[in-house]
Amino acid sequence: MRIKKSGVIAGLLGVSLLLGTAACGDDSVDSADSGGTAKVTVNSLEILSLAPMMVADAKGFFGKHKIEVEFSNADIYSRLAVQGQGKLDVNIPGTGGALFNAVNQGLRVRAVADRQQYRCASDNLLLARTEAFNGGLKSVADLKGKKVAILAKGSTTEYWLDRALDEVGLKQSDLAQIVTLSYPDTANALKSGAVDAGFVVQPLAYQLITDGQAKRVLAMNEVAPNQEQGLITMSQDFISKRPEVAARWTAGWLEGVRYYQDPANKDDVIKIVAERTKVPAETIGKLYGTDQWPYMDPNGRVDTATVVAEDGKWLLDNKIIEKLPEVSGWHDGSVVDAALKIVGEVPVNRDCASVQKLVS
């Protein structure tokens, strides 16, 4: 059962838009955990990359596994501390410095499942304003001497920028200026000409393209093709004190992922996502199946090796974190293992050749 639903497009435009706070669970263990329905507190957003959460809720997959979900939609990273205290069961951070710094500070949170991998698809584009694109800004190499927007220093957008520039032999110092803006502010800056290029999340990026305001330069799955971009985290208290409930919730999530990814369910998924996000179904339909339709591992496996070798290395090199915790310090695979005993493991056949490139 859905307790709270944001129902606003703002959620699609990035964490920076989220202004509210929301209630979270308490330390008590639901008396029904032993076999009846159990309550699980989940901090989520109604963004495209969390469509499986919407699907699992709408299709009753959580309820099927005797889970009652209490949703909040607060800032992901401000909730890490609350989660570390055992007062929030499930959260959705990325593989950035905030999570690893939280772990380094002793917060009792663990990544338990994948929630987005940039394998053949992403949910973010580097866009150039149309006038600049027509004037020659059509590749990363053309960013030299240009003004570029990122979300924040140390953010994933800066990581992508560094990777993209390095591929063409450039550095940040080769740009005219780097400015930090939210996704909506980046969109407005592209429209006004205040910046030449910037990173924009879906579906805002698609709307800019279709309105003729911007052009695609690069998709982030082209920059970081194997990135483990998003995680499902759980509090250590939840994992250790209610392991069966944690497994049942994850089973519901995995069923949501699989339903979301099955082309046979296309129309139903588009309808659910459009209703939950308040974005027109036509827009969601244009993104469906393209390289801007987010992908999740249908078995929930976290690619810890890529996190360490790529994101982790960049975070260390740029002194965003003082140390990268051992994998066992931030990841616990036991929850997914238990969930797969409930829903079974499925083959993972990800063929990039079958994924259409979104241009317009």
Tab-separated table of C-alpha atoms in Angstrom:
chain	number	residue	atom	x	y	z
A	1	MET	CA	0.000	0.000	0.000
A	2	ARG	CA	1.314	3.442	-0.865
A	3	ILE	CA	1.297	5.770	2.109
A	4	LYS	CA	2.773	8.874	0.549
A	5	LYS	CA	3.142	9.894	-3.083
A	6	SER	CA	4.811	13.084	-4.231
A	7	GLY	CA	3.026	13.311	-7.575
A	8	VAL	CA	5.218	16.144	-8.824
A	9	ILE	CA	7.449	16.479	-11.847
A	10	ALA	CA	10.031	18.170	-9.637
A	11	GLY	CA	11.215	14.755	-8.522
A	12	LEU	CA	12.253	14.036	-12.087
A	13	LEU	CA	14.528	17.006	-12.224
A	14	GLY	CA	17.060	15.992	-9.601
A	15	VAL	CA	17.615	15.778	-5.912
A	16	SER	CA	18.321	19.518	-5.778
A	17	LEU	CA	14.613	20.250	-6.166
A	18	LEU	CA	13.503	18.328	-3.121
A	19	LEU	CA	12.693	20.780	-0.377
A	20	GLY	CA	10.543	18.782	1.973
A	21	THR	CA	11.245	16.464	4.813
A	22	ALA	CA	9.346	13.289	5.451
A	23	ALA	CA	8.615	10.953	8.275
A	24	CYS	CA	10.678	7.871	8.727
A	25	GLY	CA	10.243	4.688	10.661
A	26	ASP	CA	11.117	3.964	14.248
A	27	ASP	CA	13.336	1.411	15.893
A	28	SER	CA	10.523	-0.992	16.722
A	29	VAL	CA	10.214	-4.324	14.968
A	30	ASP	CA	6.831	-4.976	13.444
A	31	SER	CA	5.186	-7.778	15.374
A	32	ALA	CA	4.004	-9.255	12.064
A	33	ASP	CA	7.560	-9.774	10.797
A	34	SER	CA	7.473	-13.433	11.729
A	35	GLY	CA	5.004	-14.229	8.963
A	36	GLY	CA	2.397	-11.540	8.497
A	37	THR	CA	2.549	-8.179	6.763
A	38	ALA	CA	5.535	-6.061	7.776
A	39	LYS	CA	6.039	-2.324	7.349
A	40	VAL	CA	9.158	-1.083	5.554
A	41	THR	CA	10.098	2.605	5.384
A	42	VAL	CA	11.482	3.621	2.000
A	43	ASN	CA	12.874	6.954	0.852
A	44	SER	CA	12.334	7.172	-2.900
A	45	LEU	CA	11.778	9.687	-5.701
A	46	GLU	CA	9.412	9.628	-8.628
A	47	ILE	CA	12.178	9.892	-11.196
A	48	LEU	CA	12.606	7.830	-14.332
A	49	SER	CA	15.455	5.757	-12.927
A	50	LEU	CA	13.161	4.607	-10.116
A	51	ALA	CA	10.343	3.480	-12.380
A	52	PRO	CA	10.649	-0.115	-11.072
A	53	MET	CA	9.745	1.200	-7.600
A	54	MET	CA	6.579	2.759	-9.018
A	55	VAL	CA	5.814	-0.432	-10.927
A	56	ALA	CA	6.381	-2.688	-7.911
A	57	ASP	CA	4.066	-0.497	-5.866
A	58	ALA	CA	1.361	-0.139	-8.532
A	59	LYS	CA	1.345	-3.833	-9.466
A	60	GLY	CA	1.260	-4.989	-5.848
A	61	PHE	CA	4.599	-6.796	-5.890
A	62	PHE	CA	5.513	-5.567	-2.407
A	63	GLY	CA	2.124	-6.589	-1.074
A	64	LYS	CA	2.524	-9.994	-2.723
A	65	HIS	CA	5.481	-10.564	-0.412
A	66	LYS	CA	3.564	-9.266	2.626
A	67	ILE	CA	5.278	-5.910	2.703
A	68	GLU	CA	3.530	-2.624	3.470
A	69	VAL	CA	5.688	0.221	2.188
A	70	GLU	CA	5.689	3.636	3.806
A	71	PHE	CA	7.235	6.029	1.288
A	72	SER	CA	8.949	9.352	1.873
A	73	ASN	CA	10.549	11.555	-0.771
A	74	ALA	CA	13.169	13.501	1.163
A	75	ASP	CA	16.663	14.411	0.021
A	76	ILE	CA	18.560	11.168	-0.543
A	77	TYR	CA	21.791	12.217	1.101
A	78	SER	CA	20.340	13.973	4.128
A	79	ARG	CA	18.581	10.691	4.913
A	80	LEU	CA	21.813	8.699	5.080
A	81	ALA	CA	22.382	9.820	8.671
A	82	VAL	CA	18.811	8.892	9.590
A	83	GLN	CA	19.248	5.531	7.907
A	84	GLY	CA	22.503	4.974	9.746
A	85	GLN	CA	20.587	5.384	13.008
A	86	GLY	CA	18.240	2.584	11.958
A	87	LYS	CA	15.279	4.939	11.530
A	88	LEU	CA	14.924	4.461	7.775
A	89	ASP	CA	14.996	1.008	6.221
A	90	VAL	CA	15.646	1.681	2.512
A	91	ASN	CA	17.294	4.579	0.654
A	92	ILE	CA	18.543	5.187	-2.908
A	93	PRO	CA	21.954	6.962	-3.040
A	94	GLY	CA	24.454	6.922	-5.866
A	95	THR	CA	28.027	5.658	-5.808
A	96	GLY	CA	29.444	9.039	-4.863
A	97	GLY	CA	31.416	10.605	-2.088
A	98	ALA	CA	28.417	11.081	0.210
A	99	LEU	CA	27.873	7.358	0.652
A	100	PHE	CA	31.525	6.508	1.194
A	101	ASN	CA	32.092	9.427	3.542
A	102	ALA	CA	29.049	8.275	5.514
A	103	VAL	CA	30.519	4.792	5.813
A	104	ASN	CA	33.916	6.224	6.743
A	105	GLN	CA	32.201	8.185	9.523
A	106	GLY	CA	30.741	4.988	10.924
A	107	LEU	CA	27.161	5.239	9.702
A	108	ARG	CA	25.578	1.794	9.656
A	109	VAL	CA	24.328	1.617	6.081
A	110	ARG	CA	25.058	-0.951	3.372
A	111	ALA	CA	24.421	-1.098	-0.354
A	112	VAL	CA	22.417	-4.246	-0.946
A	113	ALA	CA	21.191	-4.063	-4.555
A	114	ASP	CA	21.672	-2.303	-7.860
A	115	ARG	CA	19.138	0.349	-8.847
A	116	GLN	CA	20.753	1.618	-12.067
A	117	GLN	CA	23.686	0.588	-14.246
A	118	TYR	CA	24.902	2.504	-17.274
A	119	ARG	CA	25.030	-0.576	-19.504
A	120	CYS	CA	23.851	0.529	-22.961
A	121	ALA	CA	21.658	3.217	-21.403
A	122	SER	CA	21.661	6.097	-18.937
A	123	ASP	CA	19.284	8.827	-17.841
A	124	ASN	CA	21.483	11.857	-18.445
A	125	LEU	CA	22.818	13.760	-21.459
A	126	LEU	CA	25.463	16.399	-22.047
A	127	LEU	CA	23.553	18.993	-24.033
A	128	ALA	CA	24.704	22.032	-25.992
A	129	ARG	CA	22.432	24.996	-26.519
A	130	THR	CA	21.188	24.878	-30.083
A	131	GLU	CA	22.932	28.085	-31.177
A	132	ALA	CA	26.268	26.855	-29.843
A	133	PHE	CA	25.738	23.427	-31.434
A	134	ASN	CA	25.017	24.997	-34.818
A	135	GLY	CA	28.120	27.124	-34.324
A	136	GLY	CA	30.322	24.051	-33.998
A	137	LEU	CA	29.923	22.695	-30.445
A	138	LYS	CA	29.137	19.148	-31.498
A	139	SER	CA	31.613	17.092	-29.495
A	140	VAL	CA	33.455	17.084	-26.183
A	141	ALA	CA	36.563	18.415	-27.928
A	142	ASP	CA	34.535	21.487	-28.867
A	143	LEU	CA	34.029	22.346	-25.188
A	144	LYS	CA	37.425	24.049	-25.157
A	145	GLY	CA	36.913	27.686	-24.235
A	146	LYS	CA	33.228	27.104	-23.459
A	147	LYS	CA	31.093	27.606	-20.347
A	148	VAL	CA	29.802	24.313	-18.919
A	149	ALA	CA	27.308	23.570	-16.135
A	150	ILE	CA	27.617	20.707	-13.625
A	151	LEU	CA	25.543	19.942	-10.532
A	152	ALA	CA	28.326	20.473	-7.995
A	153	LYS	CA	32.025	19.994	-7.415
A	154	GLY	CA	32.630	16.388	-6.496
A	155	SER	CA	29.330	15.297	-8.030
A	156	THR	CA	28.836	12.549	-10.573
A	157	THR	CA	28.426	15.217	-13.240
A	158	GLU	CA	31.964	16.433	-12.527
A	159	TYR	CA	33.161	12.824	-12.706
A	160	TRP	CA	31.538	12.445	-16.138
A	161	LEU	CA	33.010	15.748	-17.293
A	162	ASP	CA	36.514	14.729	-16.248
A	163	ARG	CA	36.214	11.354	-17.992
A	164	ALA	CA	34.877	12.911	-21.181
A	165	LEU	CA	37.551	15.622	-21.275
A	166	ASP	CA	40.327	13.120	-20.598
A	167	GLU	CA	39.230	11.054	-23.606
A	168	VAL	CA	39.975	14.010	-25.905
A	169	GLY	CA	43.086	15.243	-24.105
A	170	LEU	CA	41.480	18.181	-22.319
A	171	LYS	CA	41.251	19.286	-18.693
A	172	GLN	CA	38.808	21.446	-16.805
A	173	SER	CA	41.290	24.307	-17.071
A	174	ASP	CA	40.812	24.247	-20.859
A	175	LEU	CA	37.203	25.382	-20.432
A	176	ALA	CA	36.200	29.025	-20.159
A	177	GLN	CA	34.295	28.380	-16.941
A	178	ILE	CA	32.529	25.670	-14.950
A	179	VAL	CA	29.386	26.738	-13.133
A	180	THR	CA	27.320	24.745	-10.644
A	181	LEU	CA	23.580	24.667	-11.309
A	182	SER	CA	20.651	22.387	-10.583
A	183	TYR	CA	19.189	20.494	-13.520
A	184	PRO	CA	16.282	22.943	-13.960
A	185	ASP	CA	18.653	25.909	-13.696
A	186	THR	CA	20.948	24.299	-16.268
A	187	ALA	CA	17.964	23.965	-18.598
A	188	ASN	CA	17.153	27.645	-18.160
A	189	ALA	CA	20.812	28.612	-18.631
A	190	LEU	CA	20.931	26.686	-21.911
A	191	LYS	CA	17.786	28.448	-23.081
A	192	SER	CA	19.112	31.891	-22.181
A	193	GLY	CA	22.637	31.302	-23.438
A	194	ALA	CA	24.152	31.713	-19.969
A	195	VAL	CA	26.033	28.446	-20.522
A	196	ASP	CA	27.119	26.709	-23.702
A	197	ALA	CA	26.649	23.151	-22.458
A	198	GLY	CA	25.544	21.232	-19.405
A	199	PHE	CA	24.361	17.927	-17.972
A	200	VAL	CA	20.593	17.396	-17.867
A	201	VAL	CA	18.591	14.454	-16.520
A	202	GLN	CA	15.643	12.795	-18.259
A	203	PRO	CA	12.949	13.673	-19.168
A	204	LEU	CA	14.017	17.325	-18.919
A	205	ALA	CA	16.795	16.682	-21.441
A	206	TYR	CA	14.362	15.196	-23.951
A	207	GLN	CA	11.979	18.124	-23.508
A	208	LEU	CA	14.792	20.593	-24.254
A	209	ILE	CA	15.678	18.689	-27.414
A	210	THR	CA	12.099	18.433	-28.694
A	211	ASP	CA	11.515	22.126	-27.945
A	212	GLY	CA	14.526	22.977	-30.105
A	213	GLN	CA	16.411	24.545	-27.204
A	214	ALA	CA	19.343	22.106	-27.086
A	215	LYS	CA	21.109	19.336	-28.946
A	216	ARG	CA	22.581	16.074	-27.743
A	217	VAL	CA	26.361	15.987	-27.496
A	218	LEU	CA	26.938	12.831	-25.460
A	219	ALA	CA	25.040	10.318	-23.327
A	220	MET	CA	26.538	9.325	-20.012
A	221	ASN	CA	26.460	5.635	-20.881
A	222	GLU	CA	28.928	6.606	-23.632
A	223	VAL	CA	31.164	8.297	-21.043
A	224	ALA	CA	30.950	5.647	-18.305
A	225	PRO	CA	29.592	2.572	-20.090
A	226	ASN	CA	29.733	0.214	-17.120
A	227	GLN	CA	29.037	2.611	-14.283
A	228	GLU	CA	27.184	1.297	-11.237
A	229	GLN	CA	25.299	4.551	-11.010
A	230	GLY	CA	22.657	3.970	-8.355
A	231	LEU	CA	22.215	1.743	-5.321
A	232	ILE	CA	19.579	0.420	-2.975
A	233	THR	CA	20.879	0.851	0.566
A	234	MET	CA	19.508	-0.549	3.803
A	235	SER	CA	20.270	0.232	7.406
A	236	GLN	CA	22.438	-2.348	9.137
A	237	ASP	CA	19.756	-2.671	11.804
A	238	PHE	CA	17.170	-3.590	9.169
A	239	ILE	CA	19.468	-6.184	7.589
A	240	SER	CA	20.503	-7.805	10.859
A	241	LYS	CA	17.281	-7.549	12.877
A	242	ARG	CA	14.746	-8.229	10.106
A	243	PRO	CA	16.589	-10.205	7.401
A	244	GLU	CA	13.473	-12.013	6.169
A	245	VAL	CA	11.599	-8.742	5.717
A	246	ALA	CA	14.585	-7.188	3.930
A	247	ALA	CA	14.654	-10.167	1.555
A	248	ARG	CA	10.901	-9.975	0.907
A	249	TRP	CA	11.054	-6.248	0.154
A	250	THR	CA	13.948	-6.851	-2.249
A	251	ALA	CA	11.999	-9.644	-3.922
A	252	GLY	CA	9.231	-7.119	-4.618
A	253	TRP	CA	11.771	-4.649	-6.025
A	254	LEU	CA	13.242	-7.305	-8.333
A	255	GLU	CA	9.805	-8.231	-9.622
A	256	GLY	CA	9.265	-4.535	-10.352
A	257	VAL	CA	12.548	-4.382	-12.277
A	258	ARG	CA	11.684	-7.432	-14.350
A	259	TYR	CA	8.171	-6.244	-15.159
A	260	TYR	CA	9.548	-2.798	-16.098
A	261	GLN	CA	12.123	-4.328	-18.444
A	262	ASP	CA	9.789	-6.755	-20.230
A	263	PRO	CA	8.702	-5.257	-23.599
A	264	ALA	CA	5.409	-7.145	-23.263
A	265	ASN	CA	4.515	-4.706	-20.466
A	266	LYS	CA	5.490	-1.536	-22.362
A	267	ASP	CA	2.071	0.134	-22.435
A	268	ASP	CA	1.342	-0.653	-18.795
A	269	VAL	CA	4.758	0.578	-17.634
A	270	ILE	CA	4.442	3.821	-19.609
A	271	LYS	CA	1.010	4.406	-18.089
A	272	ILE	CA	2.238	3.791	-14.532
A	273	VAL	CA	5.311	6.004	-14.910
A	274	ALA	CA	3.312	8.795	-16.550
A	275	GLU	CA	0.703	8.731	-13.785
A	276	ARG	CA	3.265	8.707	-10.985
A	277	THR	CA	5.569	11.371	-12.423
A	278	LYS	CA	2.916	13.600	-14.036
A	279	VAL	CA	4.996	13.570	-17.218
A	280	PRO	CA	2.958	13.017	-20.419
A	281	ALA	CA	2.767	9.383	-21.514
A	282	GLU	CA	3.887	10.489	-24.977
A	283	THR	CA	7.189	11.719	-23.537
A	284	ILE	CA	7.725	8.570	-21.501
A	285	GLY	CA	6.916	6.521	-24.599
A	286	LYS	CA	9.559	8.332	-26.648
A	287	LEU	CA	12.198	7.423	-24.059
A	288	TYR	CA	11.089	3.804	-23.714
A	289	GLY	CA	13.637	1.324	-25.046
A	290	THR	CA	16.181	3.963	-26.038
A	291	ASP	CA	19.621	4.587	-24.568
A	292	GLN	CA	17.881	7.010	-22.217
A	293	TRP	CA	15.620	4.350	-20.705
A	294	PRO	CA	17.368	3.396	-17.428
A	295	TYR	CA	18.617	-0.156	-16.954
A	296	MET	CA	18.835	-2.187	-13.745
A	297	ASP	CA	20.312	-5.630	-13.147
A	298	PRO	CA	17.269	-7.957	-13.012
A	299	ASN	CA	18.999	-10.003	-10.313
A	300	GLY	CA	19.987	-6.959	-8.276
A	301	ARG	CA	23.723	-7.638	-8.394
A	302	VAL	CA	25.955	-4.675	-7.550
A	303	ASP	CA	29.066	-4.329	-9.724
A	304	THR	CA	31.406	-3.608	-6.825
A	305	ALA	CA	34.565	-4.104	-8.912
A	306	THR	CA	33.623	-1.275	-11.282
A	307	VAL	CA	32.707	0.998	-8.375
A	308	VAL	CA	36.136	0.526	-6.827
A	309	ALA	CA	38.128	0.766	-10.053
A	310	GLU	CA	36.316	3.745	-11.582
A	311	ASP	CA	34.149	5.928	-9.322
A	312	GLY	CA	36.181	5.058	-6.236
A	313	LYS	CA	39.507	5.854	-7.865
A	314	TRP	CA	38.241	9.231	-9.127
A	315	LEU	CA	36.879	10.137	-5.696
A	316	LEU	CA	40.239	9.326	-4.105
A	317	ASP	CA	42.312	11.062	-6.777
A	318	ASN	CA	40.247	14.218	-6.389
A	319	LYS	CA	40.323	14.063	-2.577
A	320	ILE	CA	36.535	13.923	-2.309
A	321	ILE	CA	36.997	11.005	0.077
A	322	GLU	CA	40.001	10.348	2.283
A	323	LYS	CA	39.784	6.610	1.809
A	324	LEU	CA	37.651	4.116	-0.058
A	325	PRO	CA	36.146	1.646	2.403
A	326	GLU	CA	36.666	-2.045	1.828
A	327	VAL	CA	33.813	-3.515	-0.202
A	328	SER	CA	32.588	-5.425	2.848
A	329	GLY	CA	32.300	-2.086	4.641
A	330	TRP	CA	29.725	-0.651	2.231
A	331	HIS	CA	28.163	-3.640	0.428
A	332	ASP	CA	26.209	-6.648	1.714
A	333	GLY	CA	25.204	-9.216	-0.909
A	334	SER	CA	23.268	-11.422	1.484
A	335	VAL	CA	19.974	-9.573	0.994
A	336	VAL	CA	19.895	-10.121	-2.767
A	337	ASP	CA	20.971	-13.735	-2.286
A	338	ALA	CA	17.994	-14.273	0.018
A	339	ALA	CA	15.607	-12.429	-2.319
A	340	LEU	CA	16.697	-14.575	-5.274
A	341	LYS	CA	15.718	-17.665	-3.301
A	342	ILE	CA	12.201	-16.226	-3.340
A	343	VAL	CA	11.892	-15.007	-6.945
A	344	GLY	CA	14.634	-17.027	-8.647
A	345	GLU	CA	17.536	-15.840	-10.764
A	346	VAL	CA	16.991	-14.898	-14.413
A	347	PRO	CA	19.437	-14.756	-17.351
A	348	VAL	CA	21.035	-11.372	-17.976
A	349	ASN	CA	21.141	-10.764	-21.715
A	350	ARG	CA	22.038	-7.119	-22.278
A	351	ASP	CA	22.666	-6.427	-25.993
A	352	CYS	CA	23.642	-2.822	-26.702
A	353	ALA	CA	23.083	-3.337	-30.426
A	354	SER	CA	19.363	-3.589	-29.773
A	355	VAL	CA	19.194	-0.276	-27.864
A	356	GLN	CA	18.139	2.672	-30.004
A	357	LYS	CA	20.002	5.949	-29.630
A	358	LEU	CA	17.761	8.821	-28.555
A	359	VAL	CA	18.284	11.870	-30.740
A	360	SER	CA	14.900	13.588	-30.895
